[in-house]
Amino acid sequence: MSPVLQGAITILVGVGGCIGYFYLANLILDKVIFPARRDDAGRNINRANAVRPWLFLVPAILALGLYLVYPVVGSFWRSLFNRGGDEFIGLDNYISLIADEGFRTAFFNNFLWVLVVPAMATFLGLLVAQLTDRLRWGNIAKSLIFMPMAISFVGASLIWKFVYANDADIGIINAIRASAGMDVLDPLQVPFWNNFFLMVILIWIQTGFAMVILSAALRGIPEETVEAAIIDGANPLQVFFRIKVPQIMGTIVVVWTTITILVLKVFDIVYTMTGGNYGTEILPSYMMSYMFRDDGRATAVAFVIMLVVMPVMIWNIVQARKEMH
Amino acid sequence: MADLKLTDVEKTYGGTVRVLHDINLDIAQGELIVFVGPSGCGKSTLLRMIAGLEKITGGELEIDGMVVNDVPPSERGIAMVFQSYALYPHMTVRDNMAFALKIAGKSKAEIDKAVAAAAEKLQLTNFLDRLPKALSGGQRQRVAIGRSIVRDPKVYLFDEPLSNLDAALRVATRLEIAQLKEQMPESTMIYVTHDQVEAMTLASRIVVLAGGGVAQVGSPLELYEKPNSEFVAQFIGSPSMNLLSGEIVGTGEMTTLRLDEGGGTITSNYPSQTSDMGARVHVGIRPEDMLETSSGDFAYHGTVEITEALGEVTLLYFKRSAPENDPVIGKLNGIHKSLRGQDVRMTAEPDKVHVFLNGVSLLYRDGNVFLPGVQPH
Ligand SMILES: Nc1ncnc2c1ncn2[C@@H]1O[C@H](COP(=O)(O)OP(=O)(O)OP(=O)(O)O)[C@@H](O)[C@H]1O
Ligand SMILES: [Mg+2]
C-alpha cells in the first residue's frame, strides 16, 4: 500500500471514528439508556443532559492521561533507575547531574538563553510592530520578518550555518572580516560568545511571532488615548513608553513567557550547529546527548527541564487568562 | 486673552475629498461656542483641526492673534475632552490628571496642588487613587474634564462629551459644565453636540455646520427666531419647522401670503419689496407657534390624522394632500385628544411667520447665505 493511501485511510478512520463515537454515544444515551418516553420523559431528559458532557470529555481525558500524565509519572519513575533500567538507584541520577561539569555548563547556558532570547525577540518584535504601524510598505516588511516563523529550526540552522561559515567566500561574517583585512575565523568556536551567535538564530525566528501578536495589541489601543497624550504634550517616545506599552503590558508578558517556554524546549539549533561542542550545550541538547545511552539520566534531565518550565508556564496561563477578561 | 480666528479654513482628505471649506469664524475670549450640524458634516474634524490633531489643509487658524497652523497641539494652549473620555486606563485618576503636568516638568508640589484643586471642583477627591475602570460613566467624564482643567488651558474643546451618558446623568453633567463655565468666565470653550437642548442652553453662540460650510452663526435665540435659511430653520427646534408652499400676494413692511394647501392667507412681519409680488415662496411656521382658529385668515387647513398627547402639550399631525410631503405638525398647549379626525384651521401670529425665497429668509436676502444643499435631518 502506498504511504499516501495509508495516510488518507488513517485520517478517514480517525475523523470518522470521532464523529461516529459522538453520534452513536449520543444516540445510545438518548434512545436506550435514558429514553424520553411516557412517565419518565422529563426526568430522563434531565439525566441524559447531566451525563452528556462526560460523553464528550471522556475521550479527551483518557487521551491526555495516556499521553501527558502517564509520561510525566513514567519518566520520573524511570529517572530513579540506572542506565539499563533494571536497578533502582533513588535520586542518584540527580545527584550525579549536579556534580557533572557539563550539566552545570548547560544549565548556565540555558539561563543565558532564557534571559536573552525572549527579551530580544519581544523587544525587536515590539519595535518592528510600532515602526511599521503607519507605513504603506509596513505590511511587506512585516511579512518578511514573519517568514522565518515558517522555517523549521533545523532549516533555519542550515541557513545560519552559511552565515557563520568558516570561509570568506560563503559566510557573510567572514566576508566582512576579510574585507576589513582580518583573519578568517569560526564564529561558532569563539568561547562564550558562540552561545549568543546561536541565540541570534532563535531570535531571528521568534521576532516574527512577537511582532504579529504585539502589532495586533498595538492596534487595539484606543486612538483617543494617544491623541489625549499628544495634547498633554507627550513626545513620541513618551507616548510609546508611557501610554502604549503599559496598555499592552499583559500581551507583552504573554509573548515573553511563551517564548521563554519555547527556549527551554529547543534543542535543534544547538544540535545542528555545534552538536553541543565548544561550550554551547543547553539542557535539551544535553538531554539528547544522553538519550538512548543512559535513559535514566536523560529522563532526569527532562524532569529538571519540566520543573524549570513549570513556574513560567503557570505564570503564562494566569496572564493569558487575565488578558481574556 | 484667548480669542480664536478662523479664516477660510479648509479640510481636504487625500487632496480630493473636501469635507470643510470657507470656514470663517471669530470667537471672542470667554465665549462658549457650540458646533451643531447633521452627522458627518465635519464638526469633529473642525474641532480636531483647532486642537491640532488634524492638519489644516487651507486657510489660517489664529489663537491669541498668533497663527498656529503649524504649532503642535500641546503648545496651542488647548485641552480636549473626548466623547470616549480617552482616560489612560493604566493610570489612577490622580495620575491621569497629573500626566500633562509631569510631562511639562512641573514640581511635585505644584502638581499636587493643581490636581487637588481640580478634584475638589469636580467632586473627585474620593476617587483619586482608583483606576478608570472602577468608575462610573459620569465619574469618568468628570476625570476627563479634570484632566483638562489642571492644565489651565486658554481654550477648552469638547467633542460630544455627554453622548455616552444616560438621560438623567446628561442633564446633571450639562448643569455641571454650565457651572464650570461660570467659574471660569475668562476661558473659551468650543463644544460639539448633537443634542439641541445642550446647544440651546449652554451656547453663547451656535455655529450650524452643514454641507462642509457654515450655515449660520448666532445666539441660540437668534437662530431660533431668525433663521437665515430653510435649512437652519428646520435644523433648530424640535419637531422641526413646518414649511408650506405659497405665494406673495401683498408686499411692504408686512408681507401677505396665500398658501397653496387650503387657500388661506396669512400675514408675516417679514418685509418684502414690490417686485416680490407673486413670487413663489415657502412659509415657515414652528409647530409650537401654530394656533387653532376659526377666522378666514389661516395658514393651514386640514384633517388631524394623529394626536400625541404628551401632557403639557398635544402634537397634531395633519394629513397632507401630497403624501411625499412631511406631515404638518401643530403643538398645542394642554390636552386635545378630541381633535383627532377633525377638520382644523391653523394660523400664527405675524411675528412667528417666516418667509423663505429660494431657500433664503427674506430677512437675509442681501446677505451672503450659504445653502448646504442637504436635508437637515
Ligand atoms: N480620513 C478620512 N478620509 C476621508 N474622509 C474622511 C476622513 N475622516 C473623516 N472623513 C469624512 O469627513 C466628514 C466629517 O467627519 P466628522 O467626523 O468631522 O463628522 P461629524 O460632524 O463629527 O459627525 P458626527 O456628528 O457623526 O460625529 C465625514 O463625512 C467623513 O466621512
Ligand atoms: Mg463627531
XYZ file of C-alpha atoms and ligand atoms in Angstrom:
734
model
C 0.000 0.000 0.000
C 1.348 3.416 -0.910
C 2.110 5.760 2.003
C -0.318 8.354 0.609
C -3.184 5.878 0.655
C -2.156 4.759 4.100
C -2.224 8.358 5.341
C -5.598 9.030 3.769
C -7.081 5.936 5.365
C -5.638 6.871 8.742
C -7.212 10.325 8.524
C -10.542 8.875 7.433
C -10.586 6.299 10.195
C -9.525 8.849 12.800
C -12.006 11.581 11.878
C -14.771 9.109 11.058
C -14.150 7.305 14.323
C -14.501 10.538 16.296
C -17.716 11.537 14.542
C -19.065 8.005 14.868
C -18.239 7.876 18.558
C -20.046 11.122 19.395
C -23.014 10.298 17.181
C -23.517 6.768 18.457
C -22.815 7.612 22.074
C -25.428 10.353 21.939
C -27.898 8.073 20.235
C -27.474 5.297 22.771
C -27.770 7.745 25.659
C -30.996 9.267 24.336
C -32.707 6.185 22.951
C -31.509 3.278 25.066
C -30.203 4.345 28.471
C -32.485 7.298 29.251
C -35.270 7.196 26.660
C -37.574 10.232 26.810
C -40.784 8.223 26.919
C -44.004 8.166 28.933
C -43.871 8.958 32.661
C -40.104 9.251 32.920
C -39.713 11.598 29.938
C -38.895 14.805 31.853
C -36.628 13.146 34.402
C -34.817 11.143 31.750
C -34.090 14.215 29.626
C -32.516 15.864 32.667
C -30.485 12.784 33.478
C -29.302 12.419 29.907
C -28.224 16.070 29.887
C -26.288 15.559 33.099
C -24.387 12.656 31.579
C -23.836 14.177 28.138
C -20.834 16.425 28.996
C -18.979 13.363 30.211
C -19.517 11.606 26.911
C -17.609 14.388 25.245
C -14.983 14.759 27.952
C -14.048 11.127 28.478
C -12.057 10.617 25.249
C -10.067 13.807 25.866
C -9.405 12.910 29.491
C -8.276 9.432 28.503
C -6.013 10.730 25.745
C -4.482 13.397 27.996
C -3.989 10.841 30.727
C -2.318 8.414 28.354
C -0.101 10.898 26.528
C 0.564 13.523 29.191
C 0.118 12.334 32.738
C 1.440 8.827 32.251
C 4.661 10.002 30.541
C 5.329 12.513 33.330
C 4.887 9.960 36.063
C 6.582 7.280 33.974
C 9.587 9.499 33.249
C 10.006 10.375 36.870
C 9.867 6.710 37.773
C 12.380 5.862 35.057
C 14.728 8.598 36.258
C 15.062 6.733 39.543
C 16.641 3.748 37.788
C 20.094 3.135 36.408
C 21.266 3.212 32.807
C 19.856 -0.196 31.981
C 16.608 0.403 33.819
C 16.966 -2.709 35.928
C 18.313 -1.314 39.175
C 16.588 1.200 41.436
C 19.107 3.879 42.420
C 16.895 6.532 44.018
C 17.991 10.125 43.372
C 21.484 9.127 42.276
C 20.882 10.325 38.729
C 20.025 13.780 40.023
C 22.982 13.867 42.358
C 25.432 12.971 39.657
C 23.820 15.554 37.385
C 24.644 18.294 39.832
C 28.166 17.000 40.130
C 28.617 16.949 36.363
C 30.515 19.913 34.895
C 28.684 19.515 31.569
C 25.308 19.747 33.228
C 26.267 22.907 35.033
C 27.500 24.484 31.818
C 24.279 23.511 30.085
C 22.245 24.914 32.945
C 24.162 28.184 32.904
C 23.940 28.485 29.121
C 20.239 27.764 29.272
C 19.939 30.508 31.841
C 21.584 32.880 29.366
C 19.229 31.764 26.612
C 16.188 32.349 28.805
C 17.497 35.752 29.737
C 18.438 36.946 26.266
C 16.203 35.310 23.660
C 12.718 36.189 24.974
C 13.852 39.701 25.865
C 15.413 40.385 22.487
C 12.654 38.732 20.448
C 9.935 40.612 22.341
C 11.822 43.890 22.194
C 12.553 43.624 18.471
C 9.020 42.433 17.759
C 7.595 45.417 19.613
C 9.965 47.762 17.835
C 9.049 46.424 14.399
C 5.334 46.420 15.222
C 5.477 50.065 16.258
C 7.727 51.254 13.434
C 5.762 49.548 10.662
C 2.360 50.511 12.039
C 1.712 53.514 9.822
C 3.953 52.710 6.854
C 2.453 51.995 3.480
C 5.008 49.222 2.898
C 4.777 48.178 6.555
C 2.890 45.029 5.687
C 5.595 43.895 3.279
C 8.239 44.453 5.941
C 6.133 42.534 8.421
C 5.637 39.572 6.088
C 9.393 39.373 5.526
C 10.085 39.442 9.238
C 7.368 36.910 9.896
C 8.625 34.453 7.292
C 11.319 32.743 9.418
C 8.462 31.524 11.625
C 7.551 29.132 8.839
C 11.013 27.563 8.732
C 11.832 24.600 10.912
C 14.604 25.063 13.469
C 16.822 22.653 11.570
C 16.194 24.516 8.321
C 16.954 27.817 9.982
C 20.134 26.380 11.435
C 21.274 25.261 7.999
C 20.726 28.784 6.657
C 22.733 30.266 9.507
C 25.493 27.727 9.004
C 26.125 29.556 5.755
C 26.088 32.921 7.501
C 28.628 31.713 10.057
C 30.608 29.611 7.573
C 34.305 29.407 8.241
C 35.085 30.674 4.736
C 35.113 34.238 3.436
C 33.546 33.122 0.153
C 30.460 31.661 1.873
C 29.914 33.214 5.291
C 28.972 36.856 5.440
C 30.650 37.323 8.816
C 33.975 36.188 7.454
C 33.406 38.093 4.218
C 33.074 41.277 6.225
C 36.143 40.392 8.287
C 38.101 39.632 5.135
C 37.188 42.936 3.547
C 38.446 44.626 6.715
C 41.654 42.709 6.352
C 41.077 40.381 9.287
C 41.714 36.657 9.507
C 39.028 34.100 8.835
C 37.649 32.507 11.986
C 34.864 30.165 13.002
C 32.322 32.209 14.960
C 30.877 29.046 16.445
C 34.169 28.279 18.179
C 34.600 31.631 19.886
C 34.194 30.686 23.533
C 31.224 32.148 25.416
C 30.139 34.437 22.529
C 29.259 31.438 20.368
C 26.267 30.987 22.671
C 24.995 34.352 21.568
C 25.571 33.542 17.904
C 23.264 30.580 18.364
C 20.698 32.661 20.193
C 20.567 35.037 17.231
C 19.001 32.236 15.203
C 16.129 31.727 17.607
C 15.648 35.484 17.976
C 15.520 35.713 14.185
C 12.764 33.109 14.155
C 10.756 34.365 17.128
C 10.779 38.104 16.402
C 8.104 37.497 13.779
C 5.870 35.803 16.311
C 6.260 38.600 18.839
C 5.723 41.195 16.125
C 2.435 39.725 14.921
C 0.891 39.453 18.375
C 2.149 42.819 19.594
C 1.142 44.537 16.388
C -2.430 43.363 16.932
C -2.254 44.535 20.539
C -0.957 47.963 19.492
C -3.837 48.299 17.057
C -6.215 47.564 19.929
C -5.101 50.626 21.880
C -7.807 53.309 21.674
C -6.534 56.012 19.337
C -8.011 58.704 21.583
C -5.725 57.849 24.488
C -2.785 58.506 22.194
C -4.304 61.750 20.974
C -5.037 62.824 24.529
C -1.382 62.191 25.387
C -0.253 64.241 22.389
C -2.436 67.116 23.552
C -0.996 66.637 27.043
C 2.375 67.339 25.477
C 3.923 63.879 25.340
C 6.575 63.383 22.648
C 6.547 60.223 20.507
C 8.879 58.346 22.870
C 6.765 59.248 25.881
C 3.602 58.250 24.047
C 5.181 54.895 23.269
C 6.643 54.095 26.659
C 4.133 55.741 28.979
C 0.852 55.298 27.110
C 1.163 52.465 24.626
C 3.475 49.947 26.317
C 1.659 49.988 29.672
C -1.638 49.374 27.906
C -0.315 46.231 26.196
C 1.777 45.042 29.153
C -0.387 41.959 29.570
C 0.232 40.905 25.988
C 3.939 41.624 26.261
C 4.157 39.343 29.282
C 2.290 36.570 27.480
C 4.568 36.821 24.436
C 7.625 36.902 26.669
C 6.700 33.840 28.681
C 5.553 31.923 25.607
C 8.982 32.438 24.050
C 10.629 31.543 27.364
C 8.855 28.205 27.385
C 9.898 27.603 23.810
C 13.518 28.417 24.634
C 13.512 25.757 27.316
C 12.449 23.174 24.739
C 14.579 23.996 21.705
C 17.495 21.648 21.188
C 17.537 21.536 17.371
C 19.579 24.680 16.900
C 22.423 23.685 19.194
C 22.229 20.089 17.991
C 22.539 21.119 14.334
C 25.012 23.974 14.660
C 27.597 22.726 17.159
C 26.294 19.431 18.479
C 26.761 20.947 21.923
C 30.512 21.340 21.455
C 32.670 24.390 22.211
C 30.744 25.060 25.423
C 27.365 25.661 23.792
C 25.436 22.859 25.423
C 21.985 23.673 26.762
C 19.650 21.462 28.779
C 17.589 19.982 25.922
C 20.644 19.160 23.827
C 22.404 17.840 26.931
C 19.422 15.563 27.431
C 19.625 14.462 23.806
C 23.255 13.521 24.251
C 22.270 11.002 26.942
C 19.183 9.690 25.273
C 19.400 6.021 24.232
C 22.756 5.798 26.035
C 21.556 6.327 29.585
C 17.824 6.756 29.722
C 17.824 7.130 33.487
C 19.994 10.188 33.218
C 18.168 11.612 30.199
C 14.808 11.377 31.944
C 16.312 13.064 34.995
C 17.355 15.995 32.773
C 13.890 16.012 31.209
C 12.436 16.264 34.658
C 14.691 19.155 35.592
C 13.587 20.961 32.426
C 9.984 20.358 33.338
C 10.493 21.778 36.819
C 12.126 24.883 35.345
C 9.374 25.398 32.762
C 6.525 24.855 35.202
C 6.526 28.228 37.017
C 6.893 30.140 33.753
C 4.055 28.128 32.307
C 1.724 28.795 35.230
C 2.569 32.488 35.096
C 1.876 32.446 31.378
C -1.518 30.840 31.755
C -2.509 33.209 34.550
C -1.533 36.217 32.417
C -3.278 34.894 29.322
C -6.444 34.339 31.350
C -6.248 37.878 32.671
C -5.921 39.173 29.120
C -9.105 37.379 28.146
C -11.234 39.046 30.792
C -6.784 86.889 26.013
C -7.737 83.819 24.093
C -9.725 84.555 21.059
C -9.808 82.348 18.030
C -9.984 83.434 14.450
C -10.587 81.064 11.601
C -10.008 82.457 8.146
C -11.081 80.498 5.063
C -10.236 77.272 6.861
C -10.478 74.227 4.665
C -10.010 70.492 5.065
C -9.416 68.048 2.256
C -8.527 64.415 2.684
C -6.091 62.944 0.195
C -6.277 66.051 -1.967
C -9.727 65.232 -3.333
C -12.288 64.698 -0.555
C -13.210 68.191 0.640
C -15.123 67.934 3.900
C -14.880 71.565 5.036
C -14.387 74.815 3.142
C -14.579 78.583 3.674
C -14.912 78.362 7.428
C -14.749 81.897 8.796
C -15.304 82.381 12.495
C -14.385 84.957 15.083
C -14.563 83.616 18.589
C -14.080 86.035 21.452
C -12.481 85.184 24.766
C -14.936 83.727 27.265
C -17.446 82.545 24.715
C -18.977 79.100 24.756
C -19.386 78.208 21.118
C -21.414 75.158 20.178
C -20.985 73.386 16.855
C -24.092 71.607 15.651
C -24.924 70.011 12.336
C -26.024 66.794 10.738
C -23.908 63.689 11.279
C -20.807 63.646 9.098
C -20.818 67.377 8.396
C -17.335 67.836 9.850
C -17.916 69.056 13.397
C -15.347 66.721 14.903
C -12.963 67.423 12.060
C -13.125 71.165 12.680
C -12.643 70.684 16.412
C -9.673 68.402 15.806
C -8.155 70.937 13.448
C -8.398 73.555 16.174
C -6.812 71.059 18.579
C -4.014 70.321 16.133
C -4.806 66.643 15.795
C -5.834 67.132 12.188
C -3.800 69.092 9.664
C -5.341 72.300 8.363
C -5.142 71.991 4.588
C -6.172 75.555 3.768
C -6.722 78.904 5.446
C -5.476 80.115 8.806
C -6.222 79.447 12.429
C -5.214 82.111 14.907
C -5.262 81.708 18.662
C -4.499 84.869 20.607
C -3.543 86.671 17.440
C -0.901 84.109 16.542
C -1.206 81.816 13.544
C -0.997 78.290 14.950
C -1.481 76.177 11.814
C 1.886 74.526 12.383
C 2.080 74.713 16.164
C 1.872 71.284 17.877
C -1.275 70.619 19.944
C 0.417 70.889 23.321
C 1.659 74.401 22.576
C -1.659 75.806 21.424
C -2.992 76.283 24.931
C -5.923 73.991 24.314
C -7.347 70.998 26.153
C -9.724 68.461 24.714
C -12.388 66.235 26.236
C -13.204 63.253 24.063
C -16.527 61.519 23.605
C -14.984 58.236 24.743
C -13.267 60.019 27.688
C -9.891 58.685 26.479
C -8.632 58.195 30.020
C -5.319 56.388 30.344
C -6.576 53.002 31.577
C -3.357 52.037 33.354
C -3.149 55.186 35.457
C -5.087 56.164 38.561
C -7.364 59.177 38.447
C -4.614 61.177 40.095
C -2.013 60.145 37.527
C -4.434 60.755 34.681
C -4.848 64.320 35.817
C -1.177 64.803 36.633
C 0.182 63.394 33.375
C 0.309 66.644 31.408
C 1.965 68.483 34.279
C 4.529 65.704 34.770
C 5.382 65.861 31.081
C 5.733 69.616 31.407
C 8.229 69.035 34.222
C 6.274 70.816 36.947
C 7.333 70.320 40.560
C 5.575 67.720 42.675
C 4.103 70.327 45.000
C 2.695 72.251 42.078
C 1.197 69.124 40.538
C -0.382 68.002 43.807
C -1.929 71.413 44.286
C -3.396 71.571 40.792
C -4.760 68.017 40.983
C -6.279 68.583 44.408
C -7.939 71.785 43.253
C -9.420 70.171 40.168
C -10.561 67.116 42.132
C -12.238 69.400 44.622
C -14.029 71.313 41.895
C -15.316 68.099 40.297
C -16.022 66.112 43.488
C -13.381 63.547 42.609
C -11.347 63.748 45.802
C -12.501 60.324 46.994
C -11.642 58.622 43.720
C -8.104 59.897 43.203
C -6.462 56.513 43.737
C -8.839 54.475 41.623
C -8.278 53.231 38.119
C -10.687 54.494 35.463
C -12.290 51.080 35.076
C -13.550 51.317 38.647
C -15.511 54.491 37.904
C -18.987 55.087 36.530
C -19.505 56.806 33.185
C -20.291 60.131 34.799
C -17.239 59.955 37.056
C -15.013 59.092 34.105
C -16.339 62.087 32.244
C -15.530 64.279 35.224
C -11.988 62.900 35.306
C -11.660 63.727 31.619
C -12.779 67.271 32.356
C -10.473 67.401 35.370
C -7.577 66.346 33.201
C -8.130 69.389 31.031
C -8.700 71.764 33.935
C -5.347 71.046 35.598
C -3.553 72.254 32.502
C -5.302 75.604 32.800
C -5.765 75.941 29.059
C -6.948 79.011 27.238
C -9.416 77.065 25.124
C -11.431 74.005 26.093
C -12.592 71.695 23.326
C -15.416 69.225 23.936
C -16.421 66.600 21.370
C -19.883 65.315 22.315
C -18.793 64.891 25.924
C -22.178 63.772 27.210
C -23.363 61.446 24.489
C -22.272 58.295 26.330
C -24.251 59.145 29.464
C -27.837 58.238 30.242
C -30.540 60.910 30.112
C -30.557 61.845 33.799
C -26.783 61.982 34.094
C -26.603 64.002 30.918
C -28.795 66.698 32.426
C -26.758 66.705 35.635
C -23.426 66.873 33.826
C -24.739 69.565 31.496
C -25.519 71.698 34.515
C -22.056 70.970 35.914
C -20.464 72.138 32.698
C -22.580 75.281 32.773
C -21.426 75.947 36.351
C -17.845 75.216 35.414
C -18.077 77.777 32.650
C -19.437 80.298 35.127
C -16.494 79.683 37.462
C -14.073 80.263 34.620
C -15.572 83.206 32.752
C -12.312 84.029 31.030
C -11.769 80.682 29.333
C -13.116 79.984 25.895
C -14.981 76.769 25.203
C -15.909 75.053 21.992
C -18.450 72.312 22.299
C -19.689 69.817 19.707
C -23.059 68.218 20.249
C -25.994 66.513 18.606
C -28.299 67.499 21.398
C -30.453 70.564 20.725
C -31.098 71.171 24.397
C -27.378 71.179 25.166
C -26.790 73.585 22.314
C -29.603 75.946 23.260
C -28.839 76.005 26.987
C -25.038 76.116 27.000
C -24.111 78.189 23.990
C -23.350 81.838 23.904
C -23.349 81.349 20.156
C -24.200 78.374 17.981
C -22.414 77.534 14.761
C -24.554 75.461 12.406
C -22.287 73.419 10.148
C -23.654 71.635 7.125
C -22.571 70.568 3.703
C -18.966 71.424 4.505
C -19.650 75.068 5.354
C -21.096 77.354 8.000
C -24.850 77.693 7.511
C -25.373 80.282 10.241
C -23.722 81.645 13.349
C -25.662 83.335 16.093
C -27.004 83.254 19.604
C -29.421 80.384 20.280
C -32.453 82.662 20.185
C -31.262 84.406 17.049
C -31.104 81.064 15.265
C -34.466 80.089 16.641
C -36.244 83.338 15.869
C -34.459 84.464 12.726
C -33.024 81.507 10.855
C -31.328 82.661 7.674
C -32.342 79.698 5.583
C -34.831 76.884 5.395
C -32.028 74.545 6.389
C -31.270 76.279 9.694
C -34.980 76.857 10.303
C -35.649 73.151 10.109
C -32.447 72.101 11.873
C -33.011 74.173 15.018
C -36.103 73.264 17.017
C -37.935 70.023 17.518
C -40.237 68.984 15.957
C -38.875 70.935 13.001
C -40.492 73.959 11.453
C -43.370 73.339 9.037
C -42.692 74.555 5.520
C -45.707 75.309 3.338
C -45.669 76.412 -0.295
C -47.348 79.686 -1.099
C -47.252 82.958 -2.988
C -46.672 86.573 -2.014
C -49.887 88.493 -2.519
C -49.136 91.670 -0.589
C -45.782 93.451 -0.130
C -44.416 96.199 2.068
C -43.407 96.417 5.751
C -45.501 93.318 6.255
C -45.927 90.558 3.719
C -49.216 88.871 2.920
C -49.095 85.312 1.706
C -51.563 82.935 0.169
C -50.995 79.267 0.888
C -51.418 76.591 -1.786
C -52.911 73.979 0.504
C -56.235 75.155 1.899
C -56.038 78.535 0.124
C -55.867 80.617 3.293
C -53.989 83.907 3.608
C -51.702 84.978 6.411
C -49.551 87.954 7.276
C -45.880 87.906 8.189
C -43.737 90.527 9.893
C -41.057 89.958 7.243
C -40.753 92.973 4.906
C -40.838 92.464 1.140
C -40.240 94.540 -1.989
C -42.844 95.481 -4.536
C -41.072 93.344 -7.098
C -41.721 90.301 -4.921
C -45.403 90.383 -5.812
C -46.449 86.955 -6.985
C -43.157 85.271 -6.010
C -43.330 81.595 -5.055
C -42.093 81.161 -1.503
C -42.033 78.760 1.418
C -43.839 79.866 4.533
C -42.295 78.545 7.727
C -44.197 78.171 10.981
C -42.886 76.324 14.017
C -45.279 73.698 15.431
C -45.316 75.469 18.780
C -46.379 78.729 17.077
C -49.427 77.166 15.407
C -52.746 78.357 16.795
C -56.187 76.983 16.260
C -58.501 79.479 14.581
C -61.953 79.788 13.052
C -61.309 83.027 11.172
C -60.755 83.290 7.397
C -57.056 84.187 7.875
C -55.365 80.874 8.288
C -52.148 79.219 7.252
C -53.238 75.667 7.008
C -56.439 73.762 6.859
C -56.532 70.019 7.157
C -57.669 66.857 8.877
C -55.861 65.781 12.019
C -54.578 62.269 11.390
C -52.837 61.516 14.678
C -52.749 63.243 18.042
C -49.979 62.696 20.567
C -50.902 63.969 23.989
C -47.703 64.483 25.984
C -49.485 66.024 28.946
C -48.271 69.600 28.845
C -48.707 69.752 25.061
C -50.527 67.860 22.323
C -48.935 67.230 18.948
C -51.282 67.257 15.959
C -50.176 65.518 12.763
C -52.118 66.668 9.706
C -52.799 64.612 6.633
C -51.000 66.136 3.642
C -52.599 66.277 0.232
C -49.373 65.099 -1.336
C -48.200 62.101 0.681
C -44.493 62.674 -0.065
C -44.516 65.911 1.936
C -43.513 65.873 5.585
C -46.555 65.971 7.829
C -47.605 69.376 9.086
C -47.317 69.382 12.851
C -49.050 71.569 15.362
C -48.134 71.761 19.037
C -50.961 72.992 21.235
C -50.794 73.655 24.949
C -52.832 71.266 27.058
C -54.578 68.065 26.095
C -56.634 68.000 22.895
C -57.250 64.366 22.106
C -60.705 65.122 20.739
C -59.214 66.864 17.705
C -58.323 63.561 16.084
C -60.156 63.157 12.769
C -61.419 66.749 12.916
C -61.021 69.461 10.305
C -58.884 72.139 11.898
C -57.671 75.550 10.743
C -54.299 76.698 11.980
C -52.774 80.148 11.954
C -49.911 82.021 13.645
C -49.019 85.489 14.865
C -47.347 87.628 12.144
C -44.021 87.715 14.036
C -43.936 83.915 14.017
C -44.368 83.515 10.290
C -41.086 83.043 8.390
C -40.806 83.536 4.650
C -38.150 81.853 2.507
C -37.481 82.774 -1.095
C -35.349 80.156 -2.869
C -34.431 78.695 0.479
C -33.160 82.018 1.899
C -35.021 84.003 4.524
C -36.386 87.354 3.310
C -34.633 88.915 6.300
C -31.217 87.899 4.948
C -31.801 88.354 1.234
C -28.932 90.849 0.912
C -26.516 88.775 2.934
C -24.295 86.006 1.699
C -26.187 82.948 2.880
C -24.592 79.533 2.468
C -27.123 76.890 1.463
C -25.742 73.479 2.402
C -27.897 71.617 -0.106
C -28.566 68.721 2.253
C -31.569 67.668 4.254
C -31.473 68.962 7.824
C -32.232 65.579 9.390
N -9.559 60.030 6.749
C -10.638 60.470 6.077
N -10.676 60.418 4.728
C -11.751 60.860 4.052
N -12.849 61.375 4.613
C -12.872 61.459 5.949
C -11.783 61.017 6.752
N -12.093 61.227 8.042
C -13.325 61.762 8.048
N -13.796 61.908 6.793
C -15.097 62.470 6.409
O -15.197 63.754 6.948
C -16.545 64.039 7.250
C -16.647 64.710 8.585
O -16.393 63.793 9.603
P -16.590 64.204 11.128
O -16.159 63.071 11.976
O -15.927 65.506 11.363
O -18.167 64.367 11.210
P -19.036 64.833 12.450
O -19.728 66.073 12.043
O -18.216 64.894 13.669
O -20.083 63.665 12.522
P -20.775 63.036 13.820
O -21.803 64.023 14.203
O -21.368 61.782 13.301
O -19.716 62.831 14.849
C -17.312 62.740 7.162
O -18.172 62.794 6.056
C -16.241 61.695 6.978
O -16.678 60.711 6.083
Mg -18.088 63.683 15.513
